[in-house]
Short mmCIF file of C-alpha atoms in Angstrom, two decimals:
data_model
loop_
_atom_site.label_atom_id
_atom_site.label_comp_id
_atom_site.label_asym_id
_atom_site.label_seq_id
_atom_site.Cartn_x
_atom_site.Cartn_y
_atom_site.Cartn_z
CA MET M 792 186.48 18.55 188.38
CA PRO M 793 185.31 21.73 186.71
CA ASP M 794 182.04 23.12 187.62
CA LEU M 795 179.80 25.27 185.15
CA ALA M 796 180.94 28.35 185.85
CA GLN M 797 184.54 27.24 185.49
CA LEU M 798 183.46 25.65 182.01
CA ASN M 799 182.23 28.84 180.78
CA GLU M 800 185.37 30.80 181.95
CA PHE M 801 187.85 28.29 180.35
CA LEU M 802 185.70 28.70 176.75
CA ALA M 803 185.42 32.21 177.17
CA ARG M 804 189.29 32.51 177.39
CA ASP M 805 190.46 29.74 175.43
CA PHE M 806 187.59 29.78 172.56
CA PRO M 807 186.57 33.52 171.88
CA GLN M 808 185.09 32.62 168.58
CA THR M 809 182.59 30.55 170.30
CA ARG M 810 178.95 31.93 170.85
CA CYS M 811 177.85 28.71 172.98
CA THR M 812 177.63 28.73 176.59
CA VAL M 813 177.32 26.06 179.13
CA VAL M 814 173.80 25.58 180.80
CA ALA M 815 173.88 22.61 182.46
CA LEU M 816 175.99 19.48 183.97
CA ALA M 817 175.04 15.86 185.08
CA GLU M 818 176.72 13.07 185.80
CA ARG M 819 178.35 12.24 182.38
CA SER M 820 176.55 15.07 180.58
CA ALA M 821 176.68 18.54 179.58
CA THR M 822 173.90 21.24 177.88
CA VAL M 823 175.24 23.92 175.73
CA ARG M 824 173.42 27.06 174.43
CA HIS M 825 173.82 28.81 171.13
CA PRO M 826 171.92 31.85 170.33
CA GLY M 827 169.40 31.77 167.68
CA ARG M 828 169.70 35.26 165.97
CA GLY M 829 173.13 36.69 164.89
CA GLY M 830 176.25 35.22 163.09
CA GLY M 831 176.39 32.08 161.13
CA ALA M 832 172.44 32.43 160.14
CA ALA M 833 171.62 29.98 156.79
CA PRO M 834 169.43 31.32 154.18
CA GLY M 835 165.90 31.70 155.96
CA GLY M 836 167.54 32.84 159.16
CA THR M 837 167.77 29.55 160.44
CA VAL M 838 170.92 28.30 161.93
CA SER M 839 173.47 26.79 159.44
CA GLY M 840 174.24 22.88 159.43
CA PRO M 841 178.21 23.66 160.28
CA VAL M 842 177.25 25.67 163.56
CA LEU M 843 174.90 22.95 164.39
CA MET M 844 178.24 20.76 164.06
CA ALA M 845 179.92 23.38 166.15
CA VAL M 846 177.80 23.45 168.72
CA ALA M 847 177.80 19.38 168.87
CA ASP M 848 181.27 19.53 169.20
CA VAL M 849 181.22 22.14 171.98
CA ALA M 850 178.72 20.45 174.05
CA LEU M 851 181.00 17.01 173.77
CA TYR M 852 184.20 18.48 174.53
CA VAL M 853 182.63 20.24 177.84
CA ALA M 854 180.83 16.84 178.49
CA ILE M 855 184.30 15.43 178.50
CA LEU M 856 186.33 18.15 180.25
CA ALA M 857 183.59 17.89 183.16
CA GLU M 858 184.81 14.47 183.59
CA ILE M 859 188.44 14.57 183.23
CA GLY M 860 189.38 17.91 184.17
CA ILE M 861 190.29 21.08 182.06
CA VAL M 862 192.71 19.46 179.56
CA PRO M 863 192.92 21.70 176.56
CA LEU M 864 194.80 19.04 174.62
CA THR M 865 192.14 17.00 174.23
CA VAL M 866 191.08 16.91 170.47
CA THR M 867 187.97 15.88 168.19
CA THR M 868 189.27 12.99 166.27
CA GLN M 869 185.95 11.95 164.68
CA LEU M 870 182.41 13.45 164.34
CA SER M 871 179.24 12.50 162.57
CA VAL M 872 176.23 14.63 162.40
CA ASN M 873 172.44 13.58 160.98
CA PHE M 874 170.54 16.66 160.19
CA MET M 875 166.82 15.90 160.86
CA ARG M 876 164.89 18.97 160.35
CA LYS M 877 165.35 22.60 159.98
CA PRO M 878 165.95 24.49 163.34
CA VAL M 879 163.07 27.05 163.94
CA ALA M 880 164.40 30.50 162.82
CA GLY M 881 165.34 32.98 165.46
CA ARG M 882 165.21 30.34 168.45
CA ASP M 883 168.25 29.29 170.57
CA ILE M 884 169.88 25.67 169.57
CA LEU M 885 170.45 23.52 172.85
CA GLY M 886 172.85 20.57 172.51
CA VAL M 887 172.40 17.55 175.21
CA CYS M 888 175.88 15.69 175.14
CA THR M 889 175.48 11.89 176.66
CA LEU M 890 178.98 10.37 177.15
CA MET M 891 179.15 6.88 176.14
CA LYS M 892 182.69 5.87 177.10
CA VAL M 893 185.35 8.04 178.92
CA GLY M 894 187.94 5.48 178.40
CA ARG M 895 191.64 5.78 179.10
CA SER M 896 192.46 7.49 176.02
CA LEU M 897 189.38 7.96 173.82
CA ALA M 898 186.05 9.39 175.02
CA VAL M 899 182.69 8.94 172.62
CA GLY M 900 179.26 10.33 173.03
CA GLU M 901 176.52 11.50 171.52
CA VAL M 902 174.71 15.14 171.38
CA ALA M 903 171.02 15.55 170.83
CA LEU M 904 170.37 19.20 169.03
CA TYR M 905 166.88 20.95 169.65
CA SER M 906 165.30 24.17 168.79
CA GLN M 907 164.37 25.60 172.21
CA GLY M 908 161.00 24.64 173.25
CA LYS M 909 160.61 21.65 170.60
CA ASP M 910 160.64 18.15 171.29
CA GLU M 911 161.89 16.71 168.06
CA MET M 912 165.55 16.76 167.62
CA VAL M 913 166.88 19.04 164.63
CA ALA M 914 170.48 17.21 164.37
CA HIS M 915 172.10 14.20 166.18
CA ALA M 916 176.11 13.89 166.38
CA VAL M 917 178.20 11.33 167.55
CA GLY M 918 181.58 12.22 168.27
CA THR M 919 185.10 10.90 169.35
CA TYR M 920 187.74 12.53 171.59
CA SER M 921 191.28 11.72 172.23
CA ILE M 922 192.89 12.52 175.36
CA PRO M 923 196.34 13.02 175.74
CA ALA M 924 198.45 10.70 177.91
CA ALA M 925 199.30 13.66 180.23
CA ALA M 926 195.32 13.86 181.18
CA ARG M 927 195.50 9.91 181.61
CA ALA M 928 198.48 10.00 183.98
CA ARG M 929 197.05 12.25 186.61
CA MET I 1266 175.55 23.73 134.40
CA PRO I 1267 177.14 26.32 136.57
CA ASP I 1268 180.87 27.10 136.09
CA LEU I 1269 183.03 28.03 138.54
CA ALA I 1270 182.49 31.78 138.45
CA GLN I 1271 178.80 31.39 138.32
CA LEU I 1272 179.06 28.86 141.76
CA ASN I 1273 181.53 31.70 143.27
CA GLU I 1274 178.38 34.28 142.84
CA PHE I 1275 176.15 32.14 144.29
CA LEU I 1276 178.23 31.11 147.50
CA ALA I 1277 179.00 34.96 147.69
CA ARG I 1278 175.44 36.02 147.22
CA ASP I 1279 173.85 32.90 149.33
CA PHE I 1280 176.61 31.88 151.64
CA PRO I 1281 177.84 35.32 152.78
CA GLN I 1282 178.97 34.08 155.93
CA THR I 1283 181.37 30.83 154.22
CA ARG I 1284 185.13 32.35 153.57
CA CYS I 1285 185.58 29.52 150.79
CA THR I 1286 186.03 30.15 147.37
CA VAL I 1287 185.97 27.32 144.62
CA VAL I 1288 189.29 27.22 142.81
CA ALA I 1289 188.81 24.32 140.44
CA LEU I 1290 185.84 21.78 138.90
CA ALA I 1291 186.44 18.69 137.16
CA GLU I 1292 183.84 15.69 136.27
CA ARG I 1293 182.59 15.17 139.88
CA SER I 1294 184.85 16.83 141.78
CA ALA I 1295 185.49 20.32 142.89
CA THR I 1296 188.15 21.86 145.03
CA VAL I 1297 187.62 25.13 147.72
CA ARG I 1298 189.97 27.08 149.24
CA HIS I 1299 189.29 28.39 152.83
CA PRO I 1300 191.91 31.61 154.14
CA GLY I 1301 194.24 29.73 157.04
CA ARG I 1302 193.98 33.62 158.69
CA GLY I 1303 191.58 35.30 160.06
CA GLY I 1304 188.18 34.39 161.76
CA GLY I 1305 187.72 31.00 163.38
CA ALA I 1306 191.27 29.86 164.03
CA ALA I 1307 191.77 27.39 166.97
CA PRO I 1308 194.18 27.75 169.92
CA GLY I 1309 197.53 27.53 168.27
CA GLY I 1310 196.61 29.50 165.34
CA THR I 1311 195.38 26.68 163.07
CA VAL I 1312 191.88 26.12 161.45
CA SER I 1313 189.49 25.03 163.94
CA GLY I 1314 187.71 21.56 163.76
CA PRO I 1315 184.30 23.22 162.98
CA VAL I 1316 185.73 25.38 160.02
CA LEU I 1317 187.37 22.21 158.24
CA MET I 1318 184.04 20.78 158.77
CA ALA I 1319 181.96 23.84 157.53
CA VAL I 1320 184.99 23.67 154.42
CA ALA I 1321 183.96 19.95 153.73
CA ASP I 1322 180.43 20.99 153.30
CA VAL I 1323 180.98 23.64 151.09
CA ALA I 1324 183.06 21.63 148.85
CA LEU I 1325 180.59 18.58 148.67
CA TYR I 1326 177.45 21.30 147.83
CA VAL I 1327 179.60 22.99 145.21
CA ALA I 1328 180.62 19.89 143.73
CA ILE I 1329 177.22 18.55 143.93
CA LEU I 1330 175.51 22.00 142.29
CA ALA I 1331 177.95 21.58 139.51
CA GLU I 1332 176.63 18.39 138.89
CA ILE I 1333 172.96 18.77 139.00
CA GLY I 1334 172.56 22.96 138.86
CA ILE I 1335 172.16 25.70 141.30
CA VAL I 1336 169.32 24.02 143.04
CA PRO I 1337 169.45 25.92 146.91
CA LEU I 1338 166.77 23.47 148.73
CA THR I 1339 169.57 21.23 148.13
CA VAL I 1340 170.52 20.15 151.97
CA THR I 1341 173.11 18.26 153.61
CA THR I 1342 171.48 15.02 155.73
CA GLN I 1343 174.78 13.77 156.99
CA LEU I 1344 178.28 14.38 157.47
CA SER I 1345 181.12 12.52 159.00
CA VAL I 1346 184.54 13.85 159.54
CA ASN I 1347 187.94 12.29 160.71
CA PHE I 1348 190.44 14.90 162.15
CA MET I 1349 193.76 13.37 161.65
CA ARG I 1350 196.48 15.96 161.73
CA LYS I 1351 196.71 19.63 162.91
CA PRO I 1352 196.42 22.12 159.79
CA VAL I 1353 199.66 24.17 159.72
CA ALA I 1354 199.03 27.36 161.43
CA GLY I 1355 198.44 30.16 158.94
CA ARG I 1356 198.15 27.93 155.51
CA ASP I 1357 194.85 28.06 153.52
CA ILE I 1358 193.12 25.05 153.70
CA LEU I 1359 192.23 22.99 150.47
CA GLY I 1360 188.82 20.77 150.29
CA VAL I 1361 188.88 18.41 147.40
CA CYS I 1362 185.61 16.91 146.84
CA THR I 1363 185.25 13.56 144.57
CA LEU I 1364 181.12 12.47 144.50
CA MET I 1365 180.72 9.02 144.50
CA LYS I 1366 176.93 9.06 143.77
CA VAL I 1367 174.64 11.65 142.30
CA GLY I 1368 171.18 9.57 142.41
CA ARG I 1369 167.75 10.52 141.66
CA SER I 1370 167.42 11.79 145.44
CA LEU I 1371 170.66 11.66 147.24
CA ALA I 1372 174.10 12.62 146.28
CA VAL I 1373 177.39 11.44 148.22
CA GLY I 1374 181.19 12.39 148.27
CA GLU I 1375 184.35 12.56 150.13
CA VAL I 1376 186.20 15.43 150.55
CA ALA I 1377 189.93 15.20 151.53
CA LEU I 1378 191.52 18.27 153.28
CA TYR I 1379 194.81 19.68 153.06
CA SER I 1380 196.97 22.34 154.58
CA GLN I 1381 198.20 23.81 151.02
CA GLY I 1382 200.98 22.66 150.11
CA LYS I 1383 201.23 19.34 152.43
CA ASP I 1384 200.53 16.11 151.18
CA GLU I 1385 199.31 14.38 153.99
CA MET I 1386 195.36 15.15 154.43
CA VAL I 1387 194.57 17.18 157.96
CA ALA I 1388 190.82 15.54 157.90
CA HIS I 1389 188.23 13.47 155.64
CA ALA I 1390 184.92 13.99 155.38
CA VAL I 1391 181.91 11.86 153.84
CA GLY I 1392 178.39 13.69 152.98
CA THR I 1393 175.00 12.96 151.72
CA TYR I 1394 172.77 15.69 150.29
CA SER I 1395 169.15 15.43 149.89
CA ILE I 1396 168.08 16.76 146.17
CA PRO I 1397 164.59 18.02 146.47
CA ALA I 1398 162.01 16.43 143.99
CA ALA I 1399 161.98 19.96 141.74
CA ALA I 1400 165.68 19.15 140.50
CA ARG I 1401 164.87 15.89 139.77
CA ALA I 1402 161.93 16.65 137.55
CA ARG I 1403 164.35 18.87 135.42
CA MET W 465 206.16 -6.75 158.25
CA PRO W 466 204.08 -9.98 156.82
CA ASP W 467 203.14 -10.22 153.53
CA LEU W 468 200.55 -11.30 151.34
CA ALA W 469 200.74 -15.18 152.45
CA GLN W 470 201.33 -14.53 156.08
CA LEU W 471 198.14 -12.34 156.09
CA ASN W 472 196.09 -14.57 154.83
CA GLU W 473 197.30 -17.41 157.06
CA PHE W 474 196.71 -15.40 159.80
CA LEU W 475 193.25 -14.38 158.57
CA ALA W 476 192.60 -18.23 158.19
CA ARG W 477 193.76 -19.37 161.50
CA ASP W 478 192.62 -16.42 163.72
CA PHE W 479 189.12 -15.40 161.79
CA PRO W 480 188.10 -18.59 159.99
CA GLN W 481 184.60 -17.17 160.17
CA THR W 482 185.60 -14.43 157.52
CA ARG W 483 185.14 -15.45 153.63
CA CYS W 484 187.55 -12.76 152.57
CA THR W 485 191.25 -13.56 151.09
CA VAL W 486 193.68 -10.81 150.61
CA VAL W 487 194.15 -10.41 147.02
CA ALA W 488 196.83 -7.45 146.88
CA LEU W 489 199.19 -5.33 149.16
CA ALA W 490 200.96 -1.89 148.25
CA GLU W 491 202.36 1.17 150.08
CA ARG W 492 199.64 1.75 152.75
CA SER W 493 196.79 0.26 150.64
CA ALA W 494 195.11 -3.25 150.71
CA THR W 495 192.82 -5.41 148.31
CA VAL W 496 190.49 -8.11 150.02
CA ARG W 497 188.30 -10.08 147.62
CA HIS W 498 184.82 -11.83 148.94
CA PRO W 499 183.13 -14.43 147.01
CA GLY W 500 179.63 -13.45 145.68
CA ARG W 501 178.02 -16.52 145.99
CA GLY W 502 177.11 -18.86 149.15
CA GLY W 503 176.57 -17.63 152.79
CA GLY W 504 175.34 -14.20 153.29
CA ALA W 505 173.21 -13.52 150.16
CA ALA W 506 170.76 -10.94 150.66
CA PRO W 507 167.43 -11.12 148.79
CA GLY W 508 167.79 -11.15 145.33
CA GLY W 509 171.11 -12.86 145.36
CA THR W 510 173.47 -10.13 146.15
CA VAL W 511 175.84 -9.58 148.80
CA SER W 512 173.88 -8.19 151.81
CA GLY W 513 175.24 -5.02 153.56
CA PRO W 514 176.26 -6.49 156.86
CA VAL W 515 178.55 -8.63 154.62
CA LEU W 516 180.07 -5.40 153.29
CA MET W 517 180.74 -3.77 156.33
CA ALA W 518 182.63 -7.30 157.27
CA VAL W 519 184.91 -7.19 153.82
CA ALA W 520 185.40 -3.44 154.83
CA ASP W 521 186.26 -4.23 158.16
CA VAL W 522 188.77 -6.73 156.99
CA ALA W 523 189.98 -4.81 154.60
CA LEU W 524 191.13 -2.32 157.02
CA TYR W 525 192.47 -4.47 159.18
CA VAL W 526 194.59 -6.32 156.60
CA ALA W 527 195.97 -2.90 155.43
CA ILE W 528 196.99 -2.08 159.05
CA LEU W 529 198.68 -5.36 159.95
CA ALA W 530 200.41 -5.07 156.64
CA GLU W 531 202.12 -1.92 158.22
CA ILE W 532 202.55 -2.43 162.05
CA GLY W 533 203.04 -6.42 161.87
CA ILE W 534 200.52 -8.56 162.75
CA VAL W 535 199.05 -7.55 166.28
CA PRO W 536 195.96 -9.13 167.04
CA LEU W 537 194.68 -6.61 169.55
CA THR W 538 194.42 -4.04 167.20
CA VAL W 539 190.68 -3.38 167.22
CA THR W 540 188.22 -1.74 165.27
CA THR W 541 186.60 1.55 167.41
CA GLN W 542 184.40 3.00 164.63
CA LEU W 543 183.25 2.24 161.09
CA SER W 544 180.73 4.24 158.80
CA VAL W 545 179.64 3.07 155.41
CA ASN W 546 177.58 4.36 152.88
CA PHE W 547 175.67 2.11 150.56
CA MET W 548 175.14 3.70 147.19
CA ARG W 549 174.42 0.71 144.54
CA LYS W 550 173.02 -2.76 144.45
CA PRO W 551 176.32 -5.37 144.22
CA VAL W 552 175.34 -7.38 141.03
CA ALA W 553 174.38 -10.55 141.60
CA GLY W 554 176.91 -13.41 142.08
CA ARG W 555 179.88 -11.03 141.49
CA ASP W 556 182.63 -11.22 144.40
CA ILE W 557 183.39 -8.21 146.11
CA LEU W 558 186.31 -6.25 145.73
CA GLY W 559 187.64 -3.98 148.73
CA VAL W 560 190.19 -1.81 148.31
CA CYS W 561 191.84 -0.01 151.31
CA THR W 562 193.56 3.29 151.51
CA LEU W 563 195.08 4.21 154.89
CA MET W 564 194.90 7.88 155.68
CA LYS W 565 196.73 7.90 158.89
CA VAL W 566 198.91 5.32 160.78
CA GLY W 567 199.55 7.25 163.88
CA ARG W 568 200.85 6.04 167.49
CA SER W 569 197.55 4.68 168.97
CA LEU W 570 195.03 5.11 166.03
CA ALA W 571 194.74 4.17 161.86
CA VAL W 572 192.30 5.55 159.87
CA GLY W 573 191.25 4.47 156.58
CA GLU W 574 189.05 4.18 153.60
CA VAL W 575 187.86 1.08 151.70
CA ALA W 576 186.13 1.42 148.39
CA LEU W 577 183.74 -1.71 147.25
CA TYR W 578 183.65 -2.93 144.28
CA SER W 579 181.43 -5.93 142.19
CA GLN W 580 183.86 -7.09 140.53
CA GLY W 581 184.50 -5.73 136.91
CA LYS W 582 182.06 -2.81 137.75
CA ASP W 583 183.75 0.78 138.05
CA GLU W 584 181.11 2.24 140.40
CA MET W 585 181.59 1.59 143.82
CA VAL W 586 178.63 -0.11 145.59
CA ALA W 587 179.57 0.84 148.87
CA HIS W 588 182.21 3.39 150.87
CA ALA W 589 183.50 2.93 154.07
CA VAL W 590 185.34 5.01 156.66
CA GLY W 591 187.01 3.44 159.70
CA THR W 592 189.27 3.64 163.06
CA TYR W 593 191.52 0.97 164.42
CA SER W 594 192.84 1.38 167.88
CA ILE W 595 196.43 0.08 168.04
CA PRO W 596 197.63 -1.19 171.58
CA ALA W 597 200.59 -0.07 173.35
CA ALA W 598 202.22 -3.34 172.97
CA ALA W 599 202.74 -2.86 169.22
CA ARG W 600 203.51 0.97 169.47
CA ALA W 601 206.28 -0.30 171.78
CA ARG W 602 208.20 -2.04 169.22
CA MET P 958 151.21 -1.89 161.18
CA PRO P 959 152.95 -5.33 161.78
CA ASP P 960 153.35 -6.99 165.11
CA LEU P 961 156.15 -8.53 167.02
CA ALA P 962 155.04 -12.13 165.54
CA GLN P 963 154.86 -10.75 162.06
CA LEU P 964 158.03 -9.06 162.15
CA ASN P 965 159.40 -12.09 163.29
CA GLU P 966 157.67 -14.40 160.75
CA PHE P 967 159.41 -11.63 157.89
CA LEU P 968 162.73 -11.81 159.26
CA ALA P 969 162.51 -15.62 159.41
CA ARG P 970 161.59 -15.91 155.68
CA ASP P 971 163.18 -13.33 153.93
CA PHE P 972 166.06 -12.91 156.07
CA PRO P 973 167.11 -16.72 156.78
CA GLN P 974 170.82 -15.50 157.38
CA THR P 975 169.75 -13.49 160.42
CA ARG P 976 170.22 -14.80 163.66
CA CYS P 977 168.07 -12.11 165.64
CA THR P 978 165.00 -12.30 166.55
CA VAL P 979 162.72 -9.10 167.85
CA VAL P 980 161.64 -9.30 171.58
CA ALA P 981 159.92 -6.02 172.12
CA LEU P 982 158.11 -3.33 170.30
CA ALA P 983 157.42 0.25 171.60
CA GLU P 984 156.40 3.51 169.63
CA ARG P 985 159.46 4.03 167.53
CA SER P 986 161.55 1.90 168.99
CA ALA P 987 162.29 -1.82 168.67
CA THR P 988 164.80 -4.43 170.54
CA VAL P 989 166.13 -7.23 168.70
CA ARG P 990 168.08 -10.26 170.40
CA HIS P 991 171.25 -11.96 168.86
CA PRO P 992 172.50 -15.44 170.36
CA GLY P 993 175.92 -15.16 172.38
CA ARG P 994 177.42 -18.46 171.40
CA GLY P 995 177.30 -20.54 167.59
CA GLY P 996 178.11 -18.48 164.65
CA GLY P 997 180.10 -15.53 164.17
CA ALA P 998 182.26 -15.23 167.63
CA ALA P 999 185.10 -13.39 167.25
CA PRO P 1000 188.62 -14.36 168.69
CA GLY P 1001 187.84 -15.11 173.03
CA GLY P 1002 184.25 -16.14 172.18
CA THR P 1003 182.78 -12.48 172.32
CA VAL P 1004 180.24 -11.51 169.37
CA SER P 1005 182.33 -9.87 166.59
CA GLY P 1006 181.96 -6.23 165.20
CA PRO P 1007 180.37 -7.56 161.88
CA VAL P 1008 178.02 -9.32 164.15
CA LEU P 1009 177.29 -5.91 166.12
CA MET P 1010 176.51 -4.08 162.94
CA ALA P 1011 174.52 -6.80 161.38
CA VAL P 1012 172.41 -6.53 164.81
CA ALA P 1013 172.21 -2.65 164.63
CA ASP P 1014 170.98 -3.20 161.02
CA VAL P 1015 168.27 -5.17 162.04
CA ALA P 1016 166.79 -3.40 164.93
CA LEU P 1017 166.91 -0.37 162.67
CA TYR P 1018 165.07 -1.90 160.25
CA VAL P 1019 162.30 -3.51 162.38
CA ALA P 1020 161.71 -0.28 164.14
CA ILE P 1021 161.10 1.17 160.57
CA LEU P 1022 158.96 -1.69 159.32
CA ALA P 1023 157.05 -1.61 162.60
CA GLU P 1024 156.36 2.44 161.71
CA ILE P 1025 155.82 2.14 157.91
CA GLY P 1026 154.47 -1.65 157.23
CA ILE P 1027 156.57 -4.20 155.99
CA VAL P 1028 158.26 -2.52 152.72
CA PRO P 1029 160.96 -4.98 151.70
CA LEU P 1030 162.71 -2.19 149.32
CA THR P 1031 163.78 -0.20 152.22
CA VAL P 1032 167.42 -0.18 152.18
CA THR P 1033 170.42 0.84 154.52
CA THR P 1034 171.79 3.98 152.77
CA GLN P 1035 174.23 4.81 156.06
CA LEU P 1036 175.72 2.93 158.73
CA SER P 1037 177.92 4.54 161.33
CA VAL P 1038 179.01 2.58 164.30
CA ASN P 1039 180.94 3.26 167.22
CA PHE P 1040 182.63 0.10 169.09
CA MET P 1041 183.23 0.80 172.99
CA ARG P 1042 183.56 -2.42 175.07
CA LYS P 1043 184.40 -5.94 174.42
CA PRO P 1044 181.31 -7.68 174.95
CA VAL P 1045 180.86 -10.43 177.46
CA ALA P 1046 181.61 -13.91 175.91
CA GLY P 1047 178.67 -15.96 175.54
CA ARG P 1048 175.86 -13.39 176.53
CA ASP P 1049 173.20 -12.64 173.99
CA ILE P 1050 173.51 -9.35 172.57
CA LEU P 1051 170.32 -6.73 172.66
CA GLY P 1052 169.88 -3.85 170.22
CA VAL P 1053 167.74 -1.48 171.55
CA CYS P 1054 166.69 0.88 168.51
CA THR P 1055 165.02 4.27 168.61
CA LEU P 1056 163.75 6.06 165.60
CA MET P 1057 164.75 9.85 165.31
CA LYS P 1058 163.15 10.82 162.30
CA VAL P 1059 160.61 8.93 159.69
CA GLY P 1060 160.13 10.96 157.21
CA ARG P 1061 158.65 10.74 153.32
CA SER P 1062 162.06 9.36 152.16
CA LEU P 1063 164.45 8.60 154.73
CA ALA P 1064 164.20 7.43 158.09
CA VAL P 1065 167.18 7.69 160.66
CA GLY P 1066 167.91 5.95 164.03
CA GLU P 1067 170.22 5.30 166.95
CA VAL P 1068 170.76 1.48 168.49
CA ALA P 1069 172.20 1.21 171.54
CA LEU P 1070 174.18 -2.47 171.92
CA TYR P 1071 174.31 -4.25 175.00
CA SER P 1072 175.88 -7.84 176.50
CA GLN P 1073 172.73 -9.28 178.07
CA GLY P 1074 172.48 -8.12 181.88
CA LYS P 1075 175.14 -5.30 181.38
CA ASP P 1076 174.54 -1.57 181.64
CA GLU P 1077 177.28 -0.01 179.77
CA MET P 1078 176.78 -0.16 176.12
CA VAL P 1079 179.25 -2.50 174.01
CA ALA P 1080 178.71 -0.46 170.81
CA HIS P 1081 176.49 2.16 169.62
CA ALA P 1082 175.45 2.78 166.26
CA VAL P 1083 173.31 5.23 164.05
CA GLY P 1084 171.84 4.72 160.55
CA THR P 1085 169.82 5.44 157.55
CA TYR P 1086 167.02 3.81 155.44
CA SER P 1087 165.89 4.89 152.09
CA ILE P 1088 162.05 4.29 151.84
CA PRO P 1089 160.92 3.99 148.60
CA ALA P 1090 158.17 5.79 146.89
CA ALA P 1091 155.83 2.78 146.72
CA ALA P 1092 155.56 2.77 150.46
CA ARG P 1093 154.99 6.66 150.17
CA ALA P 1094 152.17 6.62 148.33
CA ARG P 1095 150.17 4.26 150.66
#
């Protein structure tokens, strides 16, 4: 299964538009970081809602690939996000994904999103990925 | 209430990072367009999932502002997206929002997302926005 | 493919606990009715939230079975409901399902829920069902 | 704030149709139990999807009332459930709610649902409740 460096190489090569990096992997869990400054800031300088959704999507994707191997055809089928607090302006966003199911054809996980250094989530996401038959056959 | 030109001016000024424009308004409904080429393309040249989520979010926002007036503090509290088909590479994305409720403190709507010229949705979103007390008092 | 009478026989036999009946079928669409009086009333005599969710689930299930045939192992994988207005006390609930995708392994649909005779939705649901391999092989 | 006995009395009096009881309360958390036998069984004797949704709804409701006091007008505005594994036939269901936000007008929480004695969730829910102005004024 891919390690942290291999997942970051994969992201950099196949998703050059993402600004996320993988910062930790654990059993059925992955943590990604998104810079708090630069592109995509919402009015007021905080990270925007769509960027939080993109961070959740990357965190889920990486957590699943760490379990099943780098299978690029794995695709998001559903993503649901609750936005709860305004991110702290200028702070990096951390997305901590915990997988709840890695089945034969579907994987489901949740992602807690934080402004770095704060205890309260800024947002929480739950998502489902479809795993292609080719990956299941391995 | 703001018209189409005023909503596009508002988007351009307050959300310079969005690539969406408002192309139609109707009773409790708004349609936005996102270019099919340029930034944010997924592997294979199609519009990525996070970009579809951002289009849904803008369509909802614009549809609500067309009903309640330009109230910038209106914020997304929940957004749920089902991804159903791969967008056609290079085609613009259209997001058609229909509001289901515009209440005193919450507005709820759905968004059908299409590759231009195709009948089948690429994705479908449902979202909730919180309306600030100041807007309600008007 | 099963007709309305066959779907109602199937519900009565395999889901004796449901109080829903199928009242209309159309291309990729099904309408079910739930009585407004009797079991499951919420405080105030209206149909409760969990009952609305159950009606949405049955409407989706019936709409899918009308497309793929009666495949009992088809199961809900995700259901998301927005509750928007209080149902009218004592009125039947109508759930109108429109399928957005009937794929090889997943079907996705939305359900508009109404108090009979009222134009505004009481709730709106979006759900995903997993279709077993056996059904796909037919 | 109400204790466990008071919450169970409230459920028994105002929600006689629920079969759930509150079995534990903690900081921003509540656990409810639903019997694994009796009404509402799905084909195969397991607890049905709609019953799991109802358990999630009660767990959220109780967790919120334990924080803000017994405010019966508090209502569900959104509930999203992922169904991941078949519940074990005949086993009680436990729903463990953790609140993620208790704001002035909205409360958001997640609920992990288990067949008693099993480590893997059968389902996972995220829900939002609207808190009435009267409660906020206290």
